[in-house]
Amino acid sequence: MATGSKTNLKEGLLRPIKNNKVILYPDKTEYRDWNGQVELLNKKGYNLACSRLAEEIDLEEGCDLADYYLPRLTSGKIVI
């Protein structure tokens, strides 16, 4: 699921998946903001976790996991 922008992590958009366990993967440098929002939403009954993966791999600021994996998939460096 994509939020469409880094500011779209909102309860109204997440309500349809409230009863599911969801791991969120924010863009690089957005972990702190998203994790704060996750903590607030979990107090309202959501079951969310926020991954730090983008913070820990070689990505430019604002990039996401697709920016990391898609070039590798198309180059044949990752095989599914």
PDB file of N, CA and C in Angstrom:
ATOM      1  N   MET A   1       0.842  -1.174   0.000  1.00  0.00           N
ATOM      2  CA  MET A   1       0.000   0.000   0.000  1.00  0.00           C
ATOM      3  C   MET A   1       0.887   1.237   0.000  1.00  0.00           C
ATOM      4  N   ALA A   2       0.550   2.176  -0.829  1.00  0.00           N
ATOM      5  CA  ALA A   2       1.254   3.454  -0.860  1.00  0.00           C
ATOM      6  C   ALA A   2       0.327   4.534  -0.317  1.00  0.00           C
ATOM      7  N   THR A   3       0.910   5.500   0.371  1.00  0.00           N
ATOM      8  CA  THR A   3       0.093   6.588   0.910  1.00  0.00           C
ATOM      9  C   THR A   3      -0.062   7.736  -0.079  1.00  0.00           C
ATOM     10  N   GLY A   4       0.778   7.782  -1.095  1.00  0.00           N
ATOM     11  CA  GLY A   4       0.688   8.844  -2.084  1.00  0.00           C
ATOM     12  C   GLY A   4       1.617  10.009  -1.802  1.00  0.00           C
ATOM     13  N   SER A   5       1.944  10.217  -0.549  1.00  0.00           N
ATOM     14  CA  SER A   5       2.928  11.229  -0.160  1.00  0.00           C
ATOM     15  C   SER A   5       3.288  11.011   1.292  1.00  0.00           C
ATOM     16  N   LYS A   6       4.392  11.596   1.698  1.00  0.00           N
ATOM     17  CA  LYS A   6       4.851  11.381   3.074  1.00  0.00           C
ATOM     18  C   LYS A   6       3.908  11.974   4.114  1.00  0.00           C
ATOM     19  N   THR A   7       3.046  12.896   3.712  1.00  0.00           N
ATOM     20  CA  THR A   7       2.115  13.509   4.656  1.00  0.00           C
ATOM     21  C   THR A   7       0.752  12.822   4.677  1.00  0.00           C
ATOM     22  N   ASN A   8       0.582  11.760   3.898  1.00  0.00           N
ATOM     23  CA  ASN A   8      -0.715  11.086   3.810  1.00  0.00           C
ATOM     24  C   ASN A   8      -0.882   9.916   4.765  1.00  0.00           C
ATOM     25  N   LEU A   9      -0.019   9.767   5.728  1.00  0.00           N
ATOM     26  CA  LEU A   9      -0.214   8.728   6.737  1.00  0.00           C
ATOM     27  C   LEU A   9      -1.237   9.262   7.737  1.00  0.00           C
ATOM     28  N   LYS A  10      -2.499   9.022   7.402  1.00  0.00           N
ATOM     29  CA  LYS A  10      -3.605   9.590   8.173  1.00  0.00           C
ATOM     30  C   LYS A  10      -4.600   8.506   8.542  1.00  0.00           C
ATOM     31  N   GLU A  11      -5.233   8.688   9.655  1.00  0.00           N
ATOM     32  CA  GLU A  11      -6.199   7.704  10.132  1.00  0.00           C
ATOM     33  C   GLU A  11      -7.299   7.441   9.109  1.00  0.00           C
ATOM     34  N   GLY A  12      -7.798   8.460   8.481  1.00  0.00           N
ATOM     35  CA  GLY A  12      -8.877   8.277   7.513  1.00  0.00           C
ATOM     36  C   GLY A  12      -8.504   7.347   6.370  1.00  0.00           C
ATOM     37  N   LEU A  13      -7.264   7.395   5.945  1.00  0.00           N
ATOM     38  CA  LEU A  13      -6.816   6.520   4.860  1.00  0.00           C
ATOM     39  C   LEU A  13      -6.534   5.100   5.342  1.00  0.00           C
ATOM     40  N   LEU A  14      -6.200   4.958   6.613  1.00  0.00           N
ATOM     41  CA  LEU A  14      -5.866   3.642   7.162  1.00  0.00           C
ATOM     42  C   LEU A  14      -7.059   2.898   7.749  1.00  0.00           C
ATOM     43  N   ARG A  15      -8.158   3.567   7.949  1.00  0.00           N
ATOM     44  CA  ARG A  15      -9.319   2.960   8.606  1.00  0.00           C
ATOM     45  C   ARG A  15      -9.724   1.615   7.996  1.00  0.00           C
ATOM     46  N   PRO A  16      -9.715   1.450   6.653  1.00  0.00           N
ATOM     47  CA  PRO A  16     -10.125   0.150   6.080  1.00  0.00           C
ATOM     48  C   PRO A  16      -9.222  -1.027   6.484  1.00  0.00           C
ATOM     49  N   ILE A  17      -8.015  -0.764   6.926  1.00  0.00           N
ATOM     50  CA  ILE A  17      -7.120  -1.854   7.314  1.00  0.00           C
ATOM     51  C   ILE A  17      -6.851  -1.867   8.819  1.00  0.00           C
ATOM     52  N   LYS A  18      -7.722  -1.243   9.571  1.00  0.00           N
ATOM     53  CA  LYS A  18      -7.509  -1.105  11.024  1.00  0.00           C
ATOM     54  C   LYS A  18      -7.361  -2.449  11.717  1.00  0.00           C
ATOM     55  N   ASN A  19      -8.053  -3.461  11.272  1.00  0.00           N
ATOM     56  CA  ASN A  19      -8.033  -4.759  11.942  1.00  0.00           C
ATOM     57  C   ASN A  19      -6.900  -5.666  11.470  1.00  0.00           C
ATOM     58  N   ASN A  20      -5.966  -5.127  10.722  1.00  0.00           N
ATOM     59  CA  ASN A  20      -4.837  -5.895  10.211  1.00  0.00           C
ATOM     60  C   ASN A  20      -3.535  -5.415  10.839  1.00  0.00           C
ATOM     61  N   LYS A  21      -2.601  -6.341  10.962  1.00  0.00           N
ATOM     62  CA  LYS A  21      -1.259  -5.957  11.378  1.00  0.00           C
ATOM     63  C   LYS A  21      -0.546  -5.443  10.128  1.00  0.00           C
ATOM     64  N   VAL A  22       0.011  -4.245  10.207  1.00  0.00           N
ATOM     65  CA  VAL A  22       0.623  -3.602   9.047  1.00  0.00           C
ATOM     66  C   VAL A  22       1.995  -3.067   9.427  1.00  0.00           C
ATOM     67  N   ILE A  23       2.977  -3.347   8.574  1.00  0.00           N
ATOM     68  CA  ILE A  23       4.309  -2.770   8.739  1.00  0.00           C
ATOM     69  C   ILE A  23       4.456  -1.679   7.697  1.00  0.00           C
ATOM     70  N   LEU A  24       4.773  -0.486   8.142  1.00  0.00           N
ATOM     71  CA  LEU A  24       4.930   0.661   7.252  1.00  0.00           C
ATOM     72  C   LEU A  24       6.410   0.869   6.930  1.00  0.00           C
ATOM     73  N   TYR A  25       6.683   1.217   5.686  1.00  0.00           N
ATOM     74  CA  TYR A  25       8.047   1.453   5.225  1.00  0.00           C
ATOM     75  C   TYR A  25       8.152   2.883   4.703  1.00  0.00           C
ATOM     76  N   PRO A  26       8.436   3.828   5.576  1.00  0.00           N
ATOM     77  CA  PRO A  26       8.505   5.230   5.147  1.00  0.00           C
ATOM     78  C   PRO A  26       9.735   5.510   4.284  1.00  0.00           C
ATOM     79  N   ASP A  27       9.671   6.625   3.564  1.00  0.00           N
ATOM     80  CA  ASP A  27      10.820   7.095   2.794  1.00  0.00           C
ATOM     81  C   ASP A  27      11.986   7.368   3.735  1.00  0.00           C
ATOM     82  N   LYS A  28      13.178   7.358   3.167  1.00  0.00           N
ATOM     83  CA  LYS A  28      14.370   7.657   3.972  1.00  0.00           C
ATOM     84  C   LYS A  28      14.228   9.039   4.606  1.00  0.00           C
ATOM     85  N   THR A  29      14.560   9.164   5.816  1.00  0.00           N
ATOM     86  CA  THR A  29      14.500  10.346   6.695  1.00  0.00           C
ATOM     87  C   THR A  29      13.106  10.615   7.265  1.00  0.00           C
ATOM     88  N   GLU A  30      12.120   9.792   6.945  1.00  0.00           N
ATOM     89  CA  GLU A  30      10.760  10.024   7.448  1.00  0.00           C
ATOM     90  C   GLU A  30      10.387   9.111   8.604  1.00  0.00           C
ATOM     91  N   TYR A  31      11.323   8.251   9.024  1.00  0.00           N
ATOM     92  CA  TYR A  31      11.005   7.291  10.093  1.00  0.00           C
ATOM     93  C   TYR A  31      10.488   7.989  11.351  1.00  0.00           C
ATOM     94  N   ARG A  32      11.180   8.991  11.807  1.00  0.00           N
ATOM     95  CA  ARG A  32      10.807   9.643  13.072  1.00  0.00           C
ATOM     96  C   ARG A  32       9.371  10.186  13.012  1.00  0.00           C
ATOM     97  N   ASP A  33       9.023  10.882  11.939  1.00  0.00           N
ATOM     98  CA  ASP A  33       7.671  11.438  11.813  1.00  0.00           C
ATOM     99  C   ASP A  33       6.622  10.333  11.738  1.00  0.00           C
ATOM    100  N   TRP A  34       6.892   9.336  10.901  1.00  0.00           N
ATOM    101  CA  TRP A  34       5.926   8.252  10.734  1.00  0.00           C
ATOM    102  C   TRP A  34       5.785   7.437  12.010  1.00  0.00           C
ATOM    103  N   ASN A  35       6.885   7.162  12.684  1.00  0.00           N
ATOM    104  CA  ASN A  35       6.789   6.371  13.904  1.00  0.00           C
ATOM    105  C   ASN A  35       5.984   7.110  14.962  1.00  0.00           C
ATOM    106  N   GLY A  36       6.104   8.419  15.039  1.00  0.00           N
ATOM    107  CA  GLY A  36       5.282   9.198  15.955  1.00  0.00           C
ATOM    108  C   GLY A  36       3.803   9.057  15.632  1.00  0.00           C
ATOM    109  N   GLN A  37       3.477   9.096  14.360  1.00  0.00           N
ATOM    110  CA  GLN A  37       2.083   8.924  13.934  1.00  0.00           C
ATOM    111  C   GLN A  37       1.603   7.505  14.242  1.00  0.00           C
ATOM    112  N   VAL A  38       2.468   6.520  14.034  1.00  0.00           N
ATOM    113  CA  VAL A  38       2.135   5.122  14.333  1.00  0.00           C
ATOM    114  C   VAL A  38       1.807   4.965  15.817  1.00  0.00           C
ATOM    115  N   GLU A  39       2.586   5.574  16.676  1.00  0.00           N
ATOM    116  CA  GLU A  39       2.332   5.480  18.117  1.00  0.00           C
ATOM    117  C   GLU A  39       0.957   6.042  18.467  1.00  0.00           C
ATOM    118  N   LEU A  40       0.598   7.157  17.860  1.00  0.00           N
ATOM    119  CA  LEU A  40      -0.732   7.747  18.104  1.00  0.00           C
ATOM    120  C   LEU A  40      -1.849   6.839  17.590  1.00  0.00           C
ATOM    121  N   LEU A  41      -1.661   6.290  16.392  1.00  0.00           N
ATOM    122  CA  LEU A  41      -2.690   5.425  15.815  1.00  0.00           C
ATOM    123  C   LEU A  41      -2.840   4.127  16.598  1.00  0.00           C
ATOM    124  N   ASN A  42      -1.743   3.581  17.085  1.00  0.00           N
ATOM    125  CA  ASN A  42      -1.823   2.345  17.876  1.00  0.00           C
ATOM    126  C   ASN A  42      -2.599   2.561  19.172  1.00  0.00           C
ATOM    127  N   LYS A  43      -2.544   3.758  19.717  1.00  0.00           N
ATOM    128  CA  LYS A  43      -3.347   4.069  20.909  1.00  0.00           C
ATOM    129  C   LYS A  43      -4.835   4.068  20.589  1.00  0.00           C
ATOM    130  N   LYS A  44      -5.172   4.206  19.303  1.00  0.00           N
ATOM    131  CA  LYS A  44      -6.576   4.196  18.865  1.00  0.00           C
ATOM    132  C   LYS A  44      -7.010   2.817  18.379  1.00  0.00           C
ATOM    133  N   GLY A  45      -6.173   1.802  18.613  1.00  0.00           N
ATOM    134  CA  GLY A  45      -6.574   0.443  18.277  1.00  0.00           C
ATOM    135  C   GLY A  45      -5.963  -0.135  17.013  1.00  0.00           C
ATOM    136  N   TYR A  46      -5.105   0.604  16.349  1.00  0.00           N
ATOM    137  CA  TYR A  46      -4.433   0.070  15.162  1.00  0.00           C
ATOM    138  C   TYR A  46      -3.303  -0.857  15.604  1.00  0.00           C
ATOM    139  N   ASN A  47      -2.852  -1.691  14.692  1.00  0.00           N
ATOM    140  CA  ASN A  47      -1.746  -2.603  14.969  1.00  0.00           C
ATOM    141  C   ASN A  47      -0.665  -2.346  13.921  1.00  0.00           C
ATOM    142  N   LEU A  48       0.032  -1.235  14.078  1.00  0.00           N
ATOM    143  CA  LEU A  48       1.013  -0.790  13.095  1.00  0.00           C
ATOM    144  C   LEU A  48       2.424  -0.861  13.658  1.00  0.00           C
ATOM    145  N   ALA A  49       3.361  -1.104  12.765  1.00  0.00           N
ATOM    146  CA  ALA A  49       4.784  -1.026  13.103  1.00  0.00           C
ATOM    147  C   ALA A  49       5.449  -0.207  12.007  1.00  0.00           C
ATOM    148  N   CYS A  50       6.504   0.475  12.363  1.00  0.00           N
ATOM    149  CA  CYS A  50       7.207   1.335  11.413  1.00  0.00           C
ATOM    150  C   CYS A  50       8.627   0.804  11.235  1.00  0.00           C
ATOM    151  N   SER A  51       8.975   0.462  10.010  1.00  0.00           N
ATOM    152  CA  SER A  51      10.295  -0.097   9.723  1.00  0.00           C
ATOM    153  C   SER A  51      11.339   1.005   9.544  1.00  0.00           C
ATOM    154  N   ARG A  52      12.550   0.714   9.995  1.00  0.00           N
ATOM    155  CA  ARG A  52      13.693   1.615   9.808  1.00  0.00           C
ATOM    156  C   ARG A  52      14.537   1.200   8.609  1.00  0.00           C
ATOM    157  N   LEU A  53      14.077   0.258   7.815  1.00  0.00           N
ATOM    158  CA  LEU A  53      14.878  -0.306   6.732  1.00  0.00           C
ATOM    159  C   LEU A  53      15.444   0.759   5.800  1.00  0.00           C
ATOM    160  N   ALA A  54      14.645   1.702   5.369  1.00  0.00           N
ATOM    161  CA  ALA A  54      15.133   2.736   4.439  1.00  0.00           C
ATOM    162  C   ALA A  54      16.236   3.581   5.064  1.00  0.00           C
ATOM    163  N   GLU A  55      16.212   3.707   6.392  1.00  0.00           N
ATOM    164  CA  GLU A  55      17.251   4.473   7.082  1.00  0.00           C
ATOM    165  C   GLU A  55      18.585   3.725   7.081  1.00  0.00           C
ATOM    166  N   GLU A  56      18.522   2.416   6.941  1.00  0.00           N
ATOM    167  CA  GLU A  56      19.701   1.578   7.119  1.00  0.00           C
ATOM    168  C   GLU A  56      20.362   1.134   5.819  1.00  0.00           C
ATOM    169  N   ILE A  57      19.754   1.431   4.670  1.00  0.00           N
ATOM    170  CA  ILE A  57      20.360   1.047   3.394  1.00  0.00           C
ATOM    171  C   ILE A  57      20.777   2.291   2.617  1.00  0.00           C
ATOM    172  N   ASP A  58      21.562   2.076   1.592  1.00  0.00           N
ATOM    173  CA  ASP A  58      22.125   3.178   0.805  1.00  0.00           C
ATOM    174  C   ASP A  58      21.061   3.799  -0.100  1.00  0.00           C
ATOM    175  N   LEU A  59      20.396   4.807   0.421  1.00  0.00           N
ATOM    176  CA  LEU A  59      19.362   5.546  -0.306  1.00  0.00           C
ATOM    177  C   LEU A  59      19.572   7.032  -0.092  1.00  0.00           C
ATOM    178  N   GLU A  60      19.179   7.812  -1.082  1.00  0.00           N
ATOM    179  CA  GLU A  60      19.194   9.264  -0.910  1.00  0.00           C
ATOM    180  C   GLU A  60      17.978   9.691  -0.106  1.00  0.00           C
ATOM    181  N   GLU A  61      18.072  10.841   0.519  1.00  0.00           N
ATOM    182  CA  GLU A  61      16.961  11.399   1.291  1.00  0.00           C
ATOM    183  C   GLU A  61      15.700  11.461   0.426  1.00  0.00           C
ATOM    184  N   GLY A  62      14.590  11.005   0.986  1.00  0.00           N
ATOM    185  CA  GLY A  62      13.309  11.046   0.288  1.00  0.00           C
ATOM    186  C   GLY A  62      13.029   9.839  -0.584  1.00  0.00           C
ATOM    187  N   CYS A  63      14.006   8.978  -0.789  1.00  0.00           N
ATOM    188  CA  CYS A  63      13.797   7.778  -1.600  1.00  0.00           C
ATOM    189  C   CYS A  63      13.128   6.702  -0.758  1.00  0.00           C
ATOM    190  N   ASP A  64      12.511   5.731  -1.438  1.00  0.00           N
ATOM    191  CA  ASP A  64      11.854   4.643  -0.725  1.00  0.00           C
ATOM    192  C   ASP A  64      12.403   3.300  -1.185  1.00  0.00           C
ATOM    193  N   LEU A  65      11.833   2.229  -0.687  1.00  0.00           N
ATOM    194  CA  LEU A  65      12.341   0.899  -1.017  1.00  0.00           C
ATOM    195  C   LEU A  65      12.222   0.580  -2.498  1.00  0.00           C
ATOM    196  N   ALA A  66      11.221   1.101  -3.167  1.00  0.00           N
ATOM    197  CA  ALA A  66      11.096   0.876  -4.605  1.00  0.00           C
ATOM    198  C   ALA A  66      12.292   1.487  -5.339  1.00  0.00           C
ATOM    199  N   ASP A  67      12.745   2.634  -4.889  1.00  0.00           N
ATOM    200  CA  ASP A  67      13.924   3.261  -5.495  1.00  0.00           C
ATOM    201  C   ASP A  67      15.171   2.398  -5.318  1.00  0.00           C
ATOM    202  N   TYR A  68      15.190   1.596  -4.286  1.00  0.00           N
ATOM    203  CA  TYR A  68      16.319   0.716  -4.027  1.00  0.00           C
ATOM    204  C   TYR A  68      16.201  -0.586  -4.834  1.00  0.00           C
ATOM    205  N   TYR A  69      15.020  -1.208  -4.785  1.00  0.00           N
ATOM    206  CA  TYR A  69      14.867  -2.536  -5.372  1.00  0.00           C
ATOM    207  C   TYR A  69      14.590  -2.556  -6.872  1.00  0.00           C
ATOM    208  N   LEU A  70      13.817  -1.627  -7.392  1.00  0.00           N
ATOM    209  CA  LEU A  70      13.462  -1.684  -8.813  1.00  0.00           C
ATOM    210  C   LEU A  70      14.670  -1.679  -9.747  1.00  0.00           C
ATOM    211  N   PRO A  71      15.660  -0.818  -9.550  1.00  0.00           N
ATOM    212  CA  PRO A  71      16.829  -0.885 -10.433  1.00  0.00           C
ATOM    213  C   PRO A  71      17.559  -2.226 -10.335  1.00  0.00           C
ATOM    214  N   ARG A  72      17.564  -2.819  -9.182  1.00  0.00           N
ATOM    215  CA  ARG A  72      18.234  -4.110  -9.007  1.00  0.00           C
ATOM    216  C   ARG A  72      17.443  -5.237  -9.665  1.00  0.00           C
ATOM    217  N   LEU A  73      16.120  -5.166  -9.610  1.00  0.00           N
ATOM    218  CA  LEU A  73      15.289  -6.171 -10.267  1.00  0.00           C
ATOM    219  C   LEU A  73      15.470  -6.116 -11.782  1.00  0.00           C
ATOM    220  N   THR A  74      15.459  -4.918 -12.339  1.00  0.00           N
ATOM    221  CA  THR A  74      15.560  -4.786 -13.792  1.00  0.00           C
ATOM    222  C   THR A  74      16.968  -5.070 -14.307  1.00  0.00           C
ATOM    223  N   SER A  75      17.973  -4.956 -13.439  1.00  0.00           N
ATOM    224  CA  SER A  75      19.336  -5.240 -13.865  1.00  0.00           C
ATOM    225  C   SER A  75      19.703  -6.713 -13.703  1.00  0.00           C
ATOM    226  N   GLY A  76      18.819  -7.476 -13.072  1.00  0.00           N
ATOM    227  CA  GLY A  76      19.081  -8.885 -12.857  1.00  0.00           C
ATOM    228  C   GLY A  76      19.897  -9.182 -11.618  1.00  0.00           C
ATOM    229  N   LYS A  77      20.164  -8.186 -10.797  1.00  0.00           N
ATOM    230  CA  LYS A  77      20.942  -8.403  -9.574  1.00  0.00           C
ATOM    231  C   LYS A  77      20.134  -9.047  -8.466  1.00  0.00           C
ATOM    232  N   ILE A  78      18.790  -8.993  -8.584  1.00  0.00           N
ATOM    233  CA  ILE A  78      17.915  -9.663  -7.631  1.00  0.00           C
ATOM    234  C   ILE A  78      17.006 -10.571  -8.448  1.00  0.00           C
ATOM    235  N   VAL A  79      16.923 -11.823  -8.056  1.00  0.00           N
ATOM    236  CA  VAL A  79      16.072 -12.783  -8.743  1.00  0.00           C
ATOM    237  C   VAL A  79      14.952 -13.177  -7.811  1.00  0.00           C
ATOM    238  N   ILE A  80      13.738 -13.107  -8.327  1.00  0.00           N
ATOM    239  CA  ILE A  80      12.565 -13.495  -7.506  1.00  0.00           C
ATOM    240  C   ILE A  80      12.196 -14.914  -7.821  1.00  0.00           C
TER     241      ILE A  80
END
